[in-house]
CSV table of C-alpha atoms and ligand atoms in Angstrom, one decimal:
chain,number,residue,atom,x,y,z
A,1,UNK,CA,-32.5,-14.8,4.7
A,2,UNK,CA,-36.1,-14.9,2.3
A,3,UNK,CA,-35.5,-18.8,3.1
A,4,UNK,CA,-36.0,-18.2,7.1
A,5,UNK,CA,-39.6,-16.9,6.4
A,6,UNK,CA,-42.4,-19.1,6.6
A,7,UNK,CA,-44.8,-16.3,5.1
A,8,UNK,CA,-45.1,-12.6,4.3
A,9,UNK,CA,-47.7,-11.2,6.6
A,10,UNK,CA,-47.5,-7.4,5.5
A,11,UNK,CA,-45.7,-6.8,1.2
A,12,UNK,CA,-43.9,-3.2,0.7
A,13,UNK,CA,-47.0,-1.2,-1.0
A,14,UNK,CA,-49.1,-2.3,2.1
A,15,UNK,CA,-46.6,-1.3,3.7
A,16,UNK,CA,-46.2,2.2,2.6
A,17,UNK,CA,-50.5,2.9,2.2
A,18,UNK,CA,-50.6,2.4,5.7
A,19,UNK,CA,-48.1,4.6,6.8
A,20,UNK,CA,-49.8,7.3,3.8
A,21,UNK,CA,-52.9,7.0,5.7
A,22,UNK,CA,-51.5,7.6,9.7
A,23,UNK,CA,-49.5,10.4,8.2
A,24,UNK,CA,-51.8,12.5,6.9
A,25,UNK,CA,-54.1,12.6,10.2
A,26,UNK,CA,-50.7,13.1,11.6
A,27,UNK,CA,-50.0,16.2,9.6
A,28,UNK,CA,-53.3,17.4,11.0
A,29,UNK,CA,-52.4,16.6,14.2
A,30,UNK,CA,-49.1,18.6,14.9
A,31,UNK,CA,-49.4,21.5,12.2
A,32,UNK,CA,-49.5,24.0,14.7
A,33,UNK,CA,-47.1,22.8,17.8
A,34,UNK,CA,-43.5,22.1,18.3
A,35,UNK,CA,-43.3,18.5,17.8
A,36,UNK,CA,-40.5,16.1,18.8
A,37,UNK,CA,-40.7,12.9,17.2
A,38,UNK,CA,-39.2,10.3,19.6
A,39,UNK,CA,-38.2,7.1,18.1
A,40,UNK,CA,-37.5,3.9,20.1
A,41,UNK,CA,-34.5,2.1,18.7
A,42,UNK,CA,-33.9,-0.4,17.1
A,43,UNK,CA,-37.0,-1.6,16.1
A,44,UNK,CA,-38.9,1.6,14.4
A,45,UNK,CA,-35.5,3.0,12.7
A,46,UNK,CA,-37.1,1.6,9.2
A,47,UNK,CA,-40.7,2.4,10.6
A,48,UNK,CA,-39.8,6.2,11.5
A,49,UNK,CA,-37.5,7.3,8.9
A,50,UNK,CA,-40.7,6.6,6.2
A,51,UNK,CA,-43.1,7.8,8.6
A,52,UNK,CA,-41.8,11.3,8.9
A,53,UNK,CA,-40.8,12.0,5.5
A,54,UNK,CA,-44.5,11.7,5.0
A,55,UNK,CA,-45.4,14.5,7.6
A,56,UNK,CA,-44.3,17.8,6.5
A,57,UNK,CA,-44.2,19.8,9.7
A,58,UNK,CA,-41.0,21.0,11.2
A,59,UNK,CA,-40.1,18.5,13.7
A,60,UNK,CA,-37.3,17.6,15.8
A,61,UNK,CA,-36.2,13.7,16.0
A,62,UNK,CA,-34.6,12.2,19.1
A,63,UNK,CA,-33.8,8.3,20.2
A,64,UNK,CA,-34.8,6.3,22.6
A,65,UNK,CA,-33.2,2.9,23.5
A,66,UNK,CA,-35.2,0.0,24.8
A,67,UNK,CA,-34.3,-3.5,25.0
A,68,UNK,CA,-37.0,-6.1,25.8
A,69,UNK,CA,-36.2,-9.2,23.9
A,70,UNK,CA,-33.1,-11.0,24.5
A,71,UNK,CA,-32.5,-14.4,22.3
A,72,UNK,CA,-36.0,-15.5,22.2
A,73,UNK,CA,-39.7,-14.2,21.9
A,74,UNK,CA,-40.6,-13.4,25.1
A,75,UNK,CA,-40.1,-10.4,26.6
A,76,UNK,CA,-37.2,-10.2,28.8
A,77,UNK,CA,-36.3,-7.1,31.8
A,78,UNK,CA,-37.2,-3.9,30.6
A,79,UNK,CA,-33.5,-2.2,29.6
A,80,UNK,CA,-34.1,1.8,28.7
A,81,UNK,CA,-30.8,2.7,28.0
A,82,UNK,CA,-31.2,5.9,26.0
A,83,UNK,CA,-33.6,8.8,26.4
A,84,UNK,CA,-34.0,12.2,25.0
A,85,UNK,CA,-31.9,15.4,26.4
A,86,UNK,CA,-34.8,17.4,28.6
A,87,UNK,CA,-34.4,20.2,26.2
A,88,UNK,CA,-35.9,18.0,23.1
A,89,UNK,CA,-39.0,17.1,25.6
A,90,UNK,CA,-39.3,19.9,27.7
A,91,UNK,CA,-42.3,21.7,26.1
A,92,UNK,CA,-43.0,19.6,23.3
A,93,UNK,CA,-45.6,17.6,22.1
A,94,UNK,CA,-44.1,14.0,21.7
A,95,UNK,CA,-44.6,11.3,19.2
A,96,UNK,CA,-43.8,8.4,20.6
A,97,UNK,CA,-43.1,5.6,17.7
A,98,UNK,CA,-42.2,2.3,18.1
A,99,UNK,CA,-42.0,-0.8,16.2
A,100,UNK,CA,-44.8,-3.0,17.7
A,101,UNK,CA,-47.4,-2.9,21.0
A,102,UNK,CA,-47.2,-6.2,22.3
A,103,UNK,CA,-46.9,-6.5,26.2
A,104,UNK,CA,-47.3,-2.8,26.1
A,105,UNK,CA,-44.5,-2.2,28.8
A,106,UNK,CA,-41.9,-0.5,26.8
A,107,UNK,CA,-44.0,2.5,25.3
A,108,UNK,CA,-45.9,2.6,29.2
A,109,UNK,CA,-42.4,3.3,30.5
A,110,UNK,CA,-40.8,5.7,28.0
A,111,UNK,CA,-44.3,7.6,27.8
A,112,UNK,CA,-43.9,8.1,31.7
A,113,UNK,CA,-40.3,9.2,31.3
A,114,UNK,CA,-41.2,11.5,28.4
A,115,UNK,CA,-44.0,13.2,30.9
A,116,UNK,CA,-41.1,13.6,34.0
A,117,UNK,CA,-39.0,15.3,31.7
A,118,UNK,CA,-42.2,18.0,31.4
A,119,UNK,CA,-43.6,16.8,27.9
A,120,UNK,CA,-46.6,18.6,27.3
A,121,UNK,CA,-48.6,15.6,25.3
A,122,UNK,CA,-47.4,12.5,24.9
A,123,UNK,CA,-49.5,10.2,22.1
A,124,UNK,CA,-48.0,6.5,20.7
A,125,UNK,CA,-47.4,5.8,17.4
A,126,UNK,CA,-47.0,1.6,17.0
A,127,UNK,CA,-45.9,0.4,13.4
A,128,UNK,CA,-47.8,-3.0,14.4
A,129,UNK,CA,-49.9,-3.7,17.5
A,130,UNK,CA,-50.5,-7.2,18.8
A,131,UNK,CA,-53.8,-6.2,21.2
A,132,UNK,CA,-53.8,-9.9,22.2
A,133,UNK,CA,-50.8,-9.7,23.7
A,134,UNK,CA,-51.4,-6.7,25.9
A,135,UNK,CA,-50.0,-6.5,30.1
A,136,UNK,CA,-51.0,-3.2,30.6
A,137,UNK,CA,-53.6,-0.4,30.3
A,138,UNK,CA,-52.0,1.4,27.3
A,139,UNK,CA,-53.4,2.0,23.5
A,140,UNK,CA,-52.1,3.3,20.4
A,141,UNK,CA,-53.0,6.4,19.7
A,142,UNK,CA,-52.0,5.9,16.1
A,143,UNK,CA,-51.1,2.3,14.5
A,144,UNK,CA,-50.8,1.0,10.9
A,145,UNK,CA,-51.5,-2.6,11.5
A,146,UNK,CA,-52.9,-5.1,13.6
A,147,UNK,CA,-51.6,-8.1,13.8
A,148,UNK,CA,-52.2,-12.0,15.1
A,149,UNK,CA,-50.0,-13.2,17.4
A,150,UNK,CA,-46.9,-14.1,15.5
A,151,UNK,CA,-43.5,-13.3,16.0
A,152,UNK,CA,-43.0,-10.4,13.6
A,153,UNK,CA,-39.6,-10.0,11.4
A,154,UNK,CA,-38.2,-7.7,8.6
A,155,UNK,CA,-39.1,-3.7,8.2
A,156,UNK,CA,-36.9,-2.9,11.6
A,157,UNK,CA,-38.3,-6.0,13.6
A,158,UNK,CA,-35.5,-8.3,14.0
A,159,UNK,CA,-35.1,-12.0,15.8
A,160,UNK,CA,-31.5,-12.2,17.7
A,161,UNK,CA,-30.6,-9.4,16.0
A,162,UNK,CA,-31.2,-10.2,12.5
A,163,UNK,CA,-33.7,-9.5,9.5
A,164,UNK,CA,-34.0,-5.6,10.1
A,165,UNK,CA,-33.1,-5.2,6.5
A,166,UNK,CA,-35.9,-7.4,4.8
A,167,UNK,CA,-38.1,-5.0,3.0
A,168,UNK,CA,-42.0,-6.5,4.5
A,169,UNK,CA,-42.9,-8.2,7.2
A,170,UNK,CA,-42.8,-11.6,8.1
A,171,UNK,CA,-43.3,-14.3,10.2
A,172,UNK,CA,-40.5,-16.6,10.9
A,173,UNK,CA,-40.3,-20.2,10.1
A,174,UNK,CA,-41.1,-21.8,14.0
A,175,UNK,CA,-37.6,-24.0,13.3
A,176,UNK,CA,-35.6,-21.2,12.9
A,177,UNK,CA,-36.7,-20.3,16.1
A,178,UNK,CA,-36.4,-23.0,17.7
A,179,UNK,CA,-33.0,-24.1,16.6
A,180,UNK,CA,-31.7,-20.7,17.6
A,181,UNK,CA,-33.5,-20.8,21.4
A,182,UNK,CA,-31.6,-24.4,21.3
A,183,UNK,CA,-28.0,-22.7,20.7
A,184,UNK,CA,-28.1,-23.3,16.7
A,185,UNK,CA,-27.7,-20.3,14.1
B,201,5GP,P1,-43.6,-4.7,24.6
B,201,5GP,O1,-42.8,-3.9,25.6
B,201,5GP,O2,-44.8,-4.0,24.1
B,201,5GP,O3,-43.9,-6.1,25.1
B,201,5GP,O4,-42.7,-5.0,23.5
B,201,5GP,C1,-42.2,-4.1,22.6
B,201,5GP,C2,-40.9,-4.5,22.0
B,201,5GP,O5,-40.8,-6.0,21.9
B,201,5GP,C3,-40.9,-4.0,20.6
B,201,5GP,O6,-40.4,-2.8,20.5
B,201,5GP,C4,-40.2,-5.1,19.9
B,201,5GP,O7,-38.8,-4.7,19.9
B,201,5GP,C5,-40.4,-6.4,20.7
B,201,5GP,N1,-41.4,-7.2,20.0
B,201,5GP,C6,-42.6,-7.5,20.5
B,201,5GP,N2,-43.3,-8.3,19.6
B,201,5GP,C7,-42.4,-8.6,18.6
B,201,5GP,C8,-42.5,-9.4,17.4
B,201,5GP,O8,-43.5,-10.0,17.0
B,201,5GP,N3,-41.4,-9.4,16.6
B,201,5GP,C9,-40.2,-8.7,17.0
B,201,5GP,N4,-39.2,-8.8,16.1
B,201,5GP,N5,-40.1,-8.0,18.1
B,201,5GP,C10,-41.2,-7.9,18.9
B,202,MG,MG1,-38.3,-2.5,20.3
């Protein structure tokens, strides 16, 4: 798997003072409301379960399922296939945490949903954001990195399913990419 990676854009203590540093404006942040952490899967499963053992608040955590990316790199149809229950929305001042901002269509569409289901506050929480790539008028409130315009693996970020379990972040090799987008492994 280390072999796929052409180079490490982002090591495990990088990783980790990042986060340190959103959390603790974070902590600020939500001392004082009911706070639902919502979590878009599968990307920001890594990404979430460090960031909110770093903010000591009660919290509630609930999912969200978006698929974007199919086999390749581009984004695909937007898929939400998962949201919260009203009752863990209704009321609540939401986190919404993903893994990256790229096109910017996922968190623009589960933000609105969040609101409909009478949210109170509604603020994004991107591991990565790729401004570059943006397709729509959205921002993160709260982001760790920025990054070029690579394709992004490891730390929860995966490539046709894969690498979600390498411990930084990477970029790809471009021929693994390629051979896969061609039908190869
Ligand atoms: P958006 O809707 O902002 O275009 O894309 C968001 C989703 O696309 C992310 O949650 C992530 O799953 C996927 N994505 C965007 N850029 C990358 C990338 O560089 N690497 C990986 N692995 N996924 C990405
Ligand atoms: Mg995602």
């Amino acid at each position: 798997m280390h072999d796929d990676i052409d180079r490490i854009l982002l090591d495990e203590a990088r990783i980790i003072s990042g986060i340190d540093s959103i959390a603790a404006e974070l902590t600020e942040l939500y001392r004082n409301v009911d706070l639902t952490v919502v979590a878009v899967l599968k990307g920001s499963c890594v990404f979430v379960a460090d960031l909110i053992r770093r903010i000591p608040v009660p919290l509630q955590l609930a999912f969200a399922c978006a698929e974007s990316y199919r086999q390749g790199t581009e984004p695909g149809t937007l898929d939400l296939r998962l949201l919260p229950h009203g009752e863990e929305v209704a009321g609540q001042y939401v986190l919404l945490v993903d893994d990256i901002l790229d096109s910017g269509r996922t968190m623009e569409a589960i933000q609105k949903e969040l609101f409909d289901r009478g949210a109170l506050d509604v603020k994004t929480c991107a591991f990565l954001d790729k401004p570059v790539r943006r397709q729509v008028d959205i921002r993160a409130d709260f982001r760790c990195f920025e990054i070029e315009d690579v394709f992004a693996v490891g730390y929860g970020l995966d490539f046709a399913g894969k690498y979600r379990n390498l411990p930084y972040v990477g970029a790809l090799r471009p021929e693994v990419f390629n051979a896969s987008l061609s039908g190869g492994a």
